[in-house]
Short mmCIF file of C-alpha atoms in Angstrom, two decimals:
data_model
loop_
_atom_site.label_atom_id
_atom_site.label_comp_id
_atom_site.label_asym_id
_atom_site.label_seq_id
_atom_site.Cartn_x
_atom_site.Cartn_y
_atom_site.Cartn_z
CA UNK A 30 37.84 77.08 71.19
CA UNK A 31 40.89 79.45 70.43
CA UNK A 32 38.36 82.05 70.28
CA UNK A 33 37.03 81.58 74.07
CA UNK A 34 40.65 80.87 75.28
CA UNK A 35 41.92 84.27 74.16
CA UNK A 36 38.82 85.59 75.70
CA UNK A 37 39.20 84.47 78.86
CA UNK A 38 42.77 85.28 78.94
CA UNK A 39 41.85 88.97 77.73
CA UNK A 40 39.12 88.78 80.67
CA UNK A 41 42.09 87.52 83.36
CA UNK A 42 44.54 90.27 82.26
CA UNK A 43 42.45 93.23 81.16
CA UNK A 44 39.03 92.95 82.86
CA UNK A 45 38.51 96.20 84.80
CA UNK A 46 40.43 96.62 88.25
CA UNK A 47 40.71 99.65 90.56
CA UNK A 48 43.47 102.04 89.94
CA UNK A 49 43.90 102.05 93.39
CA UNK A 50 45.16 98.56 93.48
CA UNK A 51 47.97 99.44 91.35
CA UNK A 52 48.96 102.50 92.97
CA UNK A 53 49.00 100.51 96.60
CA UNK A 54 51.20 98.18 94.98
CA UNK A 55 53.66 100.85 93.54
CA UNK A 56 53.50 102.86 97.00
CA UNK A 57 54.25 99.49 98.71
CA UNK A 58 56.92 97.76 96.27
CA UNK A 59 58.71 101.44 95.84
CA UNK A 60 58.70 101.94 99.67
CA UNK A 61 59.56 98.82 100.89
CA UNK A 62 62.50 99.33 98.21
CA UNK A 63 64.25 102.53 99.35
CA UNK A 64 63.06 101.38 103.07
CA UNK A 65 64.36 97.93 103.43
CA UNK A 66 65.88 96.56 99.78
CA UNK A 67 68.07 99.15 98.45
CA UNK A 68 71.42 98.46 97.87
CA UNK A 69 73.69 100.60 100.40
CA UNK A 70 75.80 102.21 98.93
CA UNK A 71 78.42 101.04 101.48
CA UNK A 72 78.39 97.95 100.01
CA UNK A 73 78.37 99.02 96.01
CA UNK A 74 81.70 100.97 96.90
CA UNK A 75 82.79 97.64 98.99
CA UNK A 76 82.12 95.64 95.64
CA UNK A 77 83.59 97.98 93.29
CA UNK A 78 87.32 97.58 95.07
CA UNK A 79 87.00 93.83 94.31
CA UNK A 80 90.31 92.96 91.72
CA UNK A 81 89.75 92.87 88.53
CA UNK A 82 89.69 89.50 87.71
CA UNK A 83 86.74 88.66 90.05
CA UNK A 84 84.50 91.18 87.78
CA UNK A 85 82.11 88.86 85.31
CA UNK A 86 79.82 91.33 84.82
CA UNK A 87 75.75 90.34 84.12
CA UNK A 88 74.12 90.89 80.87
CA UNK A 89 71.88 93.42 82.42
CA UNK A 90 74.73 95.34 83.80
CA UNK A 91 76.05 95.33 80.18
CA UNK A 92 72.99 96.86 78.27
CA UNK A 93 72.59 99.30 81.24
CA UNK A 94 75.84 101.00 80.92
CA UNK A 95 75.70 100.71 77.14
CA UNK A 96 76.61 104.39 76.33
CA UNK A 97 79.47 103.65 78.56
CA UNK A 98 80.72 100.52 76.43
CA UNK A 99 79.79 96.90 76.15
CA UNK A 100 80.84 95.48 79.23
CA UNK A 101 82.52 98.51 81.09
CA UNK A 102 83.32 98.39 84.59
CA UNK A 103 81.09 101.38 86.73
CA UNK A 104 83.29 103.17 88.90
CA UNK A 105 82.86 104.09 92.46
CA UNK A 106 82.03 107.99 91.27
CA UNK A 107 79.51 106.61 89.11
CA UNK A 108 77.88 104.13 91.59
CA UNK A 109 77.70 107.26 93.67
CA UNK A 110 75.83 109.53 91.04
CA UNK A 111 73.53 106.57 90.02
CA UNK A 112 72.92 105.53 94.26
CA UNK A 113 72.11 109.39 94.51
CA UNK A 114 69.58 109.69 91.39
CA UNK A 115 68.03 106.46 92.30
CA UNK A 116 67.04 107.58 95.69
CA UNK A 117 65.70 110.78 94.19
CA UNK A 118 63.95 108.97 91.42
CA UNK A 119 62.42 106.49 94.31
CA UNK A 120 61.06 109.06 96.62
CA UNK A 121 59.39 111.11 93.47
CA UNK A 122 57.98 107.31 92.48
CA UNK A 123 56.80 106.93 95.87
CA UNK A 124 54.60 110.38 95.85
CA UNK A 125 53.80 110.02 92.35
CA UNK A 126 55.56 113.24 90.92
CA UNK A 127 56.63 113.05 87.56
CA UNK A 128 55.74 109.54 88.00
CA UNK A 129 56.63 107.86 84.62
CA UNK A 130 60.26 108.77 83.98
CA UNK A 131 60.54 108.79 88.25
CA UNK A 132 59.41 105.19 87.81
CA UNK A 133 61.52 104.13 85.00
CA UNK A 134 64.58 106.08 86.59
CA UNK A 135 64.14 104.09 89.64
CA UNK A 136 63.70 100.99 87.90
CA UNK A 137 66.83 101.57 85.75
CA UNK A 138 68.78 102.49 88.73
CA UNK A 139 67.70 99.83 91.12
CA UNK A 140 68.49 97.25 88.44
CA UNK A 141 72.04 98.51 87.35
CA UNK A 142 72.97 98.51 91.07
CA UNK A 143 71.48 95.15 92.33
CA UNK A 144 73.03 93.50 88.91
CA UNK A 145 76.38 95.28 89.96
CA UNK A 146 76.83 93.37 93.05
CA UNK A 147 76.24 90.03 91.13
CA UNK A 148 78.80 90.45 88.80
CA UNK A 149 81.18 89.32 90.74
CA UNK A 150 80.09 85.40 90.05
CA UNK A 151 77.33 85.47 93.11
CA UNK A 152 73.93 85.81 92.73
CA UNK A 153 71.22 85.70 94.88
CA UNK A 154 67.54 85.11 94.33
CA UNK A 155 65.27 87.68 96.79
CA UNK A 156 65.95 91.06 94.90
CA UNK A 157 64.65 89.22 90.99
CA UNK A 158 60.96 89.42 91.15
CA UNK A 159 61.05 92.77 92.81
CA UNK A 160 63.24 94.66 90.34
CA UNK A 161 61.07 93.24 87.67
CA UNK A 162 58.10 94.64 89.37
CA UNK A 163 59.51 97.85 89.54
CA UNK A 164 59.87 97.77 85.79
CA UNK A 165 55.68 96.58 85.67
CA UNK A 166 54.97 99.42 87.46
CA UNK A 167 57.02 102.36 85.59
CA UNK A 168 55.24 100.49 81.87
CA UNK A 169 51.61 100.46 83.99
CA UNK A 170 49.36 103.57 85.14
CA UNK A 171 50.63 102.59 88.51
CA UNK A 172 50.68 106.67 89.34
CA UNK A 173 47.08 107.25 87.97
CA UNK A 174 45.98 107.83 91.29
CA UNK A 175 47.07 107.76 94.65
CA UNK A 176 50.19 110.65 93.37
CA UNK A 177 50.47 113.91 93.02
CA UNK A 178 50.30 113.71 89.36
CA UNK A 179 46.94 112.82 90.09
CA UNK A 180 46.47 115.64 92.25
CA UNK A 181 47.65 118.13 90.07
CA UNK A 182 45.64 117.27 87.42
CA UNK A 183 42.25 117.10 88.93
CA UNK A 184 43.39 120.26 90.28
CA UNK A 185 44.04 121.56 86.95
CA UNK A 186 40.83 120.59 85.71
CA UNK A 187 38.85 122.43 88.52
CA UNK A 188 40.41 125.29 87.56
CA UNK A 189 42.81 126.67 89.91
CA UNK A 190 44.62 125.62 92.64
CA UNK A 191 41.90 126.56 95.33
CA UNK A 192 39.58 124.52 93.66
CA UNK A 193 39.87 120.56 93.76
CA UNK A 194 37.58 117.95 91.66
CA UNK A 195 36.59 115.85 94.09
CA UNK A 196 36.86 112.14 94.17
CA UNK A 197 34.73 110.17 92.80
CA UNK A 198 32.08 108.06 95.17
CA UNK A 199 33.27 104.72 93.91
CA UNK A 200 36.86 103.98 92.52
CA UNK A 201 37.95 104.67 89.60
CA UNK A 202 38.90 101.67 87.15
CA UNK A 203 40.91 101.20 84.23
CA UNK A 204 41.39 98.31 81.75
CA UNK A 205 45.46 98.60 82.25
CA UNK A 206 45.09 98.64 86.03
CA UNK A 207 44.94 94.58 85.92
CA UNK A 208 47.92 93.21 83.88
CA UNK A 209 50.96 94.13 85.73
CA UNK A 210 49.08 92.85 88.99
CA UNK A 211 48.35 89.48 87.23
CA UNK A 212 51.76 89.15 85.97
CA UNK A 213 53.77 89.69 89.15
CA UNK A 214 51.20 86.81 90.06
CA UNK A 215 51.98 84.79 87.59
CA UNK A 216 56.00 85.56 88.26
CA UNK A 217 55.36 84.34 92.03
CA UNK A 218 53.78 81.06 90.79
CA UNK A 219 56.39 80.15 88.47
CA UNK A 220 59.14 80.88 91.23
CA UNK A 221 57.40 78.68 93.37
CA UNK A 222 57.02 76.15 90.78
CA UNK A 223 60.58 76.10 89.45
CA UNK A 224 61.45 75.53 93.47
CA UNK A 225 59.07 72.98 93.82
CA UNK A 226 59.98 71.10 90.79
CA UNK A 227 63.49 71.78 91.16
CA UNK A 228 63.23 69.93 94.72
CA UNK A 229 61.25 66.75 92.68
CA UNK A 230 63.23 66.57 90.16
CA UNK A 231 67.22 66.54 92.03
CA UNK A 232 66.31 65.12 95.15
CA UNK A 233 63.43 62.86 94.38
CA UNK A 234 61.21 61.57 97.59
CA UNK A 235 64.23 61.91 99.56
CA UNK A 236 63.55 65.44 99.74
CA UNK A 237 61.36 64.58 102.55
CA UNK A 238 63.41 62.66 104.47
CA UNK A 239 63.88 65.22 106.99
CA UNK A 240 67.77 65.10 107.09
CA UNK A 241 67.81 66.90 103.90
CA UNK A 242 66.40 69.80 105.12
CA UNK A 243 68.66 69.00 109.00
CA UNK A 244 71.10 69.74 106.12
CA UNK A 245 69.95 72.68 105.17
CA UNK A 246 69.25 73.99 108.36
CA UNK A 247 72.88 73.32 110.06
CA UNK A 248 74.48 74.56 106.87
CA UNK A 249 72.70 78.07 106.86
CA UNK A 250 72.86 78.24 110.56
CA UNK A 251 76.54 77.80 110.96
CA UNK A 252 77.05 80.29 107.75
CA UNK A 253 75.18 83.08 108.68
CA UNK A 254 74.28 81.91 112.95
CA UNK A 255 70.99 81.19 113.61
CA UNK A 256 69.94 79.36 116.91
CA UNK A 257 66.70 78.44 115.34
CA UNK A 258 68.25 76.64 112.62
CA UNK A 259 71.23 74.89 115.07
CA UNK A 260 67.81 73.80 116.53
CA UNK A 261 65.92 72.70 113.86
CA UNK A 262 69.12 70.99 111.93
CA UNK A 263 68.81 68.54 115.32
CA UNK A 264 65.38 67.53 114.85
CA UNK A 265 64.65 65.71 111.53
CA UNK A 266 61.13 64.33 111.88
CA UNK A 267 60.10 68.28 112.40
CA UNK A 268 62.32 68.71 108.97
CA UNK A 269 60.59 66.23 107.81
CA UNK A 270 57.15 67.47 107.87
CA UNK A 271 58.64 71.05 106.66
CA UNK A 272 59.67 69.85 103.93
CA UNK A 273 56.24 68.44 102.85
CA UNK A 274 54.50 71.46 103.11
CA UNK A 275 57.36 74.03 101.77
CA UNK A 276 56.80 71.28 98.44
CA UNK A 277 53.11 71.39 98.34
CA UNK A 278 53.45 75.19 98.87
CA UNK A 279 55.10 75.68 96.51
CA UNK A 280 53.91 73.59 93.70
CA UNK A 281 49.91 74.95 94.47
CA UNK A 282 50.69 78.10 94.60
CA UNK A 283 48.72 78.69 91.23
CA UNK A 284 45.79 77.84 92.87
CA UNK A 285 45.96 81.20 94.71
CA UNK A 286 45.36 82.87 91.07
CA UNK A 287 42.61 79.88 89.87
CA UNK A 288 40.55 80.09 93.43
CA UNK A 289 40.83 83.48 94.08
CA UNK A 290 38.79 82.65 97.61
CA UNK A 291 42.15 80.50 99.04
CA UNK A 292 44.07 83.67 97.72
CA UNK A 293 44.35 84.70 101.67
CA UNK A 294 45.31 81.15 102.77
CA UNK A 295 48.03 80.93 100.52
CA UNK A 296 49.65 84.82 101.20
CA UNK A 297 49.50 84.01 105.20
CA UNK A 298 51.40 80.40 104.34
CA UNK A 299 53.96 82.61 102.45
CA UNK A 300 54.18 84.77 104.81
CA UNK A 301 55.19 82.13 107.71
CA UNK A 302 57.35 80.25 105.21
CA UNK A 303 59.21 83.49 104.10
CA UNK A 304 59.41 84.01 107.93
CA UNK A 305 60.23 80.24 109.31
CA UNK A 306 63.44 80.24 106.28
CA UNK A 307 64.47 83.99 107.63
CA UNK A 308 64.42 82.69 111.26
CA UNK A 309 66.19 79.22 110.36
CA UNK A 310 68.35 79.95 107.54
CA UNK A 311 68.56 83.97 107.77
CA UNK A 312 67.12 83.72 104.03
CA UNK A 313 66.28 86.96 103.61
CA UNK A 314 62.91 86.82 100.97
CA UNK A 315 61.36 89.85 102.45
CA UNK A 316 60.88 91.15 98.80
CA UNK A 317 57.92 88.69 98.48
CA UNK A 318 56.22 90.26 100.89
CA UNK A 319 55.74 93.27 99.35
CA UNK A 320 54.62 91.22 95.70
CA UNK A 321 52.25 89.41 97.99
CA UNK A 322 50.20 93.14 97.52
CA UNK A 323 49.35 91.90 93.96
CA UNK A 324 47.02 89.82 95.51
CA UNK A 325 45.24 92.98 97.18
CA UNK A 326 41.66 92.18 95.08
CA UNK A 327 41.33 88.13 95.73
CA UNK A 328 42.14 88.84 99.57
CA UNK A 329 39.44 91.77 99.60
CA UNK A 330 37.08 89.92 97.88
CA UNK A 331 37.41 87.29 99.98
CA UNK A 332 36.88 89.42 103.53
CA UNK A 333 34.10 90.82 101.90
CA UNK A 334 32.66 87.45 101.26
CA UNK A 335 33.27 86.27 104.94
CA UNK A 336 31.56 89.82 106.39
CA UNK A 337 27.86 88.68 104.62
CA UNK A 338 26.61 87.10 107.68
CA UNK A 339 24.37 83.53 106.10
CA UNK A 340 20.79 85.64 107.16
CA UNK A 341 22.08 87.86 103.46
CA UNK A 342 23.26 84.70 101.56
CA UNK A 343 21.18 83.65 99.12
CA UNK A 344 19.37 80.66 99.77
CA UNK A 345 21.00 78.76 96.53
CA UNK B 28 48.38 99.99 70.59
CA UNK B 29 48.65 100.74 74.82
CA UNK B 30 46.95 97.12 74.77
CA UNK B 31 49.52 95.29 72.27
CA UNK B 32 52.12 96.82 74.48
CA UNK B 33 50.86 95.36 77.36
CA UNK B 34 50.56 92.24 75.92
CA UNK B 35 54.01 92.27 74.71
CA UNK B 36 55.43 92.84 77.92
CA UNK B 37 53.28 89.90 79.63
CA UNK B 38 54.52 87.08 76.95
CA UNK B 39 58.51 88.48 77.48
CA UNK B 40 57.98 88.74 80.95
CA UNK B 41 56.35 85.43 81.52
CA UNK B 42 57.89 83.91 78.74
CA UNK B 43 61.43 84.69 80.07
CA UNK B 44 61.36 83.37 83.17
CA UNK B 45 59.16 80.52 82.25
CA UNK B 46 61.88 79.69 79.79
CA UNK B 47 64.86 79.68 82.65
CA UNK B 48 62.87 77.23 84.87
CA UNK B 49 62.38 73.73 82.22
CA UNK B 50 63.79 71.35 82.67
CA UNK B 51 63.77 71.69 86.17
CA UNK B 52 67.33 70.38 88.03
CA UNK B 53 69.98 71.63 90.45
CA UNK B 54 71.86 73.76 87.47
CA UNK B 55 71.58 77.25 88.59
CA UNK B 56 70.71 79.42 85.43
CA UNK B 57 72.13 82.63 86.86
CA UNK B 58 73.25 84.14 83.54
CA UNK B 59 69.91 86.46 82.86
CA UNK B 60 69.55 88.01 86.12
CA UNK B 61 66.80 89.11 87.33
CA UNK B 62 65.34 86.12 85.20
CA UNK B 63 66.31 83.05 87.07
CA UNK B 64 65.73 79.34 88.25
CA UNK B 65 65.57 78.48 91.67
CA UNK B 66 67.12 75.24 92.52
CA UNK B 67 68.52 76.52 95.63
CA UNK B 68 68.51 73.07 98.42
CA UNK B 69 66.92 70.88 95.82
CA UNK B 70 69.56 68.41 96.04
CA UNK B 71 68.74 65.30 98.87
CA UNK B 72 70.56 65.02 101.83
CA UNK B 73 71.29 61.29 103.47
CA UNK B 74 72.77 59.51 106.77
CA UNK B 75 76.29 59.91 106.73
CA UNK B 76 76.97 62.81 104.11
CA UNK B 77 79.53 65.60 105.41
CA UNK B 78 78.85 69.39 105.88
CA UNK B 79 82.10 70.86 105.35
CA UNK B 80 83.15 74.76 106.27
CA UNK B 81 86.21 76.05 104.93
CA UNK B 82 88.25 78.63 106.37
CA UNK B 83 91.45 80.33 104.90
CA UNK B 84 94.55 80.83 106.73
CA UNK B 85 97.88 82.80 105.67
CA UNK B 86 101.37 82.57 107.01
CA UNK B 87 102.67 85.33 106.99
CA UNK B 88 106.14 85.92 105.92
CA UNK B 89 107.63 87.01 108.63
CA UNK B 90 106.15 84.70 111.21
CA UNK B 91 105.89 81.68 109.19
CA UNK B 92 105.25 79.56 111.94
CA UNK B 93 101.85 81.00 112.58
CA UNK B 94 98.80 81.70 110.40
CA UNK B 95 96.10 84.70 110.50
CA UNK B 96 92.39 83.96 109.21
CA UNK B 97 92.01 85.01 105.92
CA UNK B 98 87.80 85.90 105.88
CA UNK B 99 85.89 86.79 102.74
CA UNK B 100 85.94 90.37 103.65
CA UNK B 101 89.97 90.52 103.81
CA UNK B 102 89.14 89.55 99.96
CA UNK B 103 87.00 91.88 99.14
CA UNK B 104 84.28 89.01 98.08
CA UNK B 105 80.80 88.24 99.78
CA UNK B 106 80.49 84.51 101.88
CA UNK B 107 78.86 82.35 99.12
CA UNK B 108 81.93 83.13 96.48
CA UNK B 109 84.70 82.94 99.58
CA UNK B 110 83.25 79.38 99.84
CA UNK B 111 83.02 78.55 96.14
CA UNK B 112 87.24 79.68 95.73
CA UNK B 113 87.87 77.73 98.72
CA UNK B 114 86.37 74.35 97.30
CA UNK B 115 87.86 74.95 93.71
CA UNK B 116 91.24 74.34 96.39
CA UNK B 117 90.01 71.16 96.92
CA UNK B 118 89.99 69.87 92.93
CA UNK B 119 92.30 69.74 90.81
CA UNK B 120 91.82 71.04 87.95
CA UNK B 121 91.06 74.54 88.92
CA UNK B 122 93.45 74.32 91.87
CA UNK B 123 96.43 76.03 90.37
CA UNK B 124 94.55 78.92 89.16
CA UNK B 125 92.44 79.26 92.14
CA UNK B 126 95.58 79.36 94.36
CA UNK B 127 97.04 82.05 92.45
CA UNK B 128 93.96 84.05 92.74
CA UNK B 129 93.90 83.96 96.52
CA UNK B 130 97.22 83.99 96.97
CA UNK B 131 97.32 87.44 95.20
CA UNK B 132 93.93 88.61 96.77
CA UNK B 133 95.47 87.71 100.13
CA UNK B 134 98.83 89.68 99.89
CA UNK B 135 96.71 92.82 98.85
CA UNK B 136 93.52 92.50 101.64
CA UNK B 137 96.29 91.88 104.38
CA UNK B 138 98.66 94.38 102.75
CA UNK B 139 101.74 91.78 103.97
CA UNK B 140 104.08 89.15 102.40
CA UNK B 141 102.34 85.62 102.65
CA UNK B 142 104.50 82.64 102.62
CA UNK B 143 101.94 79.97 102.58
CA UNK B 144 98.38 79.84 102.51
CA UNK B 145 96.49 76.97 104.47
CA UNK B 146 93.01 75.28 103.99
CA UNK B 147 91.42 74.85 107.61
CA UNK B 148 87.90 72.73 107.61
CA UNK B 149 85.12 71.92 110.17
CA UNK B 150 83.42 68.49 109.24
CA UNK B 151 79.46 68.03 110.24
CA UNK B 152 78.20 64.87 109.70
CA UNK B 153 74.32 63.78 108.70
CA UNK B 154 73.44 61.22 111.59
CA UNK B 155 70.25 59.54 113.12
CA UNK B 156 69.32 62.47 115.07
CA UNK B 157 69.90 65.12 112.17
CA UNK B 158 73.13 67.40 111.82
CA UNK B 159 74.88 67.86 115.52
CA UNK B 160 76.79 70.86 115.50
CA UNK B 161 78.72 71.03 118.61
CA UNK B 162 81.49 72.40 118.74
CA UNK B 163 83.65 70.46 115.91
CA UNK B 164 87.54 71.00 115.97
CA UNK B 165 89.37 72.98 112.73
CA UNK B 166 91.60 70.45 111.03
CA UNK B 167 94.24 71.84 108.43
CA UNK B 168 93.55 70.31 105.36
CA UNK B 169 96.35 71.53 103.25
CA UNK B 170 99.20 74.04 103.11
CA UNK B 171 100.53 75.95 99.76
CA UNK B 172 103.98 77.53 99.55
CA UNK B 173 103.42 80.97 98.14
CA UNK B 174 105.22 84.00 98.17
CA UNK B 175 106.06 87.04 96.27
CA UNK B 176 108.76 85.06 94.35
CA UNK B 177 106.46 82.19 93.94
CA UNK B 178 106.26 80.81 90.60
CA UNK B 179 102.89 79.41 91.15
CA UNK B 180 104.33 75.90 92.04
CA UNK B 181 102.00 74.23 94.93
CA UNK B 182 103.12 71.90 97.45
CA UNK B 183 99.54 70.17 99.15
CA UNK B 184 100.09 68.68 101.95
CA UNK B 185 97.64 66.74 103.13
#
């Protein structure tokens, strides 16, 4: 019983997967990064003038400036050096040159600055599962194709740099190309579970009594303005029914990893619910959009499914 | 060994933020960022509970009659912590601490002598038809002697 457990887990987490899949998923998590999620630099400097007293500095901030001292305070020259290498070590990430310590450098960097602006006793959720995934991808052989790395190699191996190998017909696959794809899965569904539960558990079946989320709506609306949200805090049978299917949303999630075939469904339903809390509440969870990528194999397998017209099905 | 690695990193990976999110409540579990809980809205919401926005307001010294908004970025702090200091005002126990804080946050963001420091507030109420938010008047929920020479003595009134 053990036995066939551990096999199917070793099956889930190291069964071969296209290298490809990976690399998309670096490409897309490192761009959207320096694109869209990178801490400006505007604000770092903005943070670092805060007084003293307001620093409370988070444990990953501590072991990152370690050779610095245990709890040392980064100053505005060194937020500037670090911004700097980070965006250096993101764009050779993104191409794939010197990919490993590019990779780790931008994870390290992305990580000590995001945990810099929550030390001052406010943190926010949307940056969490991204920076891990950063960290996924430097540990994975997210840069074994799809990079120059890659590139230079196979050029290498033809034997000068006239001469390419070509790619092969079919893509390549690789027993380590699987894991950090099924774990940023597996991070998504336990963020959606702890959300769900979290819901259950503090606000009972009066989570879905539609002025809870009216609540919610006015509250983030008037903090941050958003005439969707003034709107929606005003109507709390629409709230109502919101609020049902952010809950079962969230709490089936997993079944996006156990029926690979509603794997689609459920990335278009986070997609509008990222979207509907962004236009309402000005929630900014554009992160998961990117992690949505991990799903890249389910959704393709599942388009591929839909194009075999039922003349090709098998009659079983 | 690549494998054992891998594995390693999936159990402390998984295990770490599976470990942050049991129980499940409304306690944030910020402490191990970027491992984290999200309770975020999971408390209910009923007819007749109050939305309250706070709003700091200084007088300053030389024109004590009058007060200036005082907004998060004066302090140097993002919205969600402005609020949080502004509600410690409102209890007790970390009142006189709090008040201190701002009041010497205030004098340096403004770069001016503050006399008194005010707590302005905009009450929304939960009602039939959900949350109206019209246009609600500020009311001036209570005013703080401070000062350079303050000795940290408060004087609410409310």
């Amino acid at each position: 019983m053990m036995r066939s457990v551990l096999r199917a887990l070793d099956r889930h987490f190291f069964a071969p997967e296209r290298l490809s899949d990976l690399a998309l998923m670096r490409i897309v998590c490192v761009g959207a990064t320096l694109l869209f999620f990178f801490p400006s630099l505007q604000h770092q400097l903005y943070v670092a003038r805060a007084d003293q007293s307001l620093f409370q500095p988070l444990p990953a901030l501590k072991v990152l400036l370690l050779p610095l001292g245990w709890g040392v305070r980064p100053s505005p020259t060194l937020l500037q050096w670090v911004w700097t290498g980070t965006i250096v070590a993101g764009v050779a990430a993104l191409i794939g040159l010197f990919s490993r310590p590019a990779l780790l450098l931008f994870a390290a960097g992305n990580t000590l600055m995001v945990a810099h602006r929550y030390s001052y006793a406010e943190v926010h959720h949307p940056e969490a599962l991204l920076t891990i995934t950063l960290w996924l991808l430097a540990l994975s052989p997210s840069a074994a194709v799809l990079s120059l790395d890659a590139l230079i190699r196979r050029t290498r191996a033809a034997g000068g740099p006239m001469h390419v190998e070509p790619r092969p017909q079919t893509p390549s696959e690789g027993p380590f190309a699987r894991w950090p794809l099924r774990t940023v899965q597996w991070l998504l569904v336990l963020v959606y579970l702890s959300a769900g539960l979290s819901k259950l558990a503090a606000g009972g079946l009066d989570w879905f009594n539609g002025y809870t989320l009216s609540y919610y709506f006015a509250q983030d609306a008037l903090r941050w303005g958003s005439p969707v949200g003034l709107w929606l805090a005003g109507q709390p049978e629409i709230a109502s029914v919101l609020s049902i299917g952010a809950v079962v949303f969230e709490l089936t999630f997993v079944l996006a990893i156990l029926v690979p075939r509603l794997a689609p469904v459920y990335v278009l339903w986070g997609v509008a619910t990222h979207g509907l809390i962004y236009l309402a509440q000005r929630a900014p969870f554009f992160q998961y959009y990117a992690l949505f990528f991990a799903f890249i194999e389910s959704v393709r397998s599942a388009f591929q499914r839909r194009k075999i017209s039922p003349g090709e099905r098998s009659p079983i | 060994m690549p494998k054992a690695f891998a594995v390693a990193c999936i159990v402390l990976v998984l295990g770490a933020q599976a470990a942050l999110i049991f129980p499940p409540g409304k306690q944030p579990r910020n402490r191990y960022w970027p491992f984290l809980n999200y309770p975020m809205y999971s408390p209910a919401k009923h007819l007749g509970d109050s939305l309250i926005l706070p709003e700091l307001r200084a007088a300053p010294c030389d024109m004590p009659d009058s007060t200036l908004p005082v907004p998060a970025t004066t302090l140097h702090v993002d919205l969600g912590r402005y609020w949080q200091m502004l509600n410690a005002l409102t209890r007790s126990p970390r009142r006189e601490a709090m008040l201190d804080t701002l009041s010497r946050l205030t004098q340096s963001g403004m770069h001016e002598n503050v006399c008194a420091l005010e707590l302005w507030r905009q009450v929304f109420v939960v009602e039939q038809r959900g949350m109206r938010v019209e246009d609600r008047a500020w009311v001036r929920y209570a005013r703080w002697e401070v000062g350079p020479d303050s000795s940290g003595e408060t004087n609410p009134s409310q």
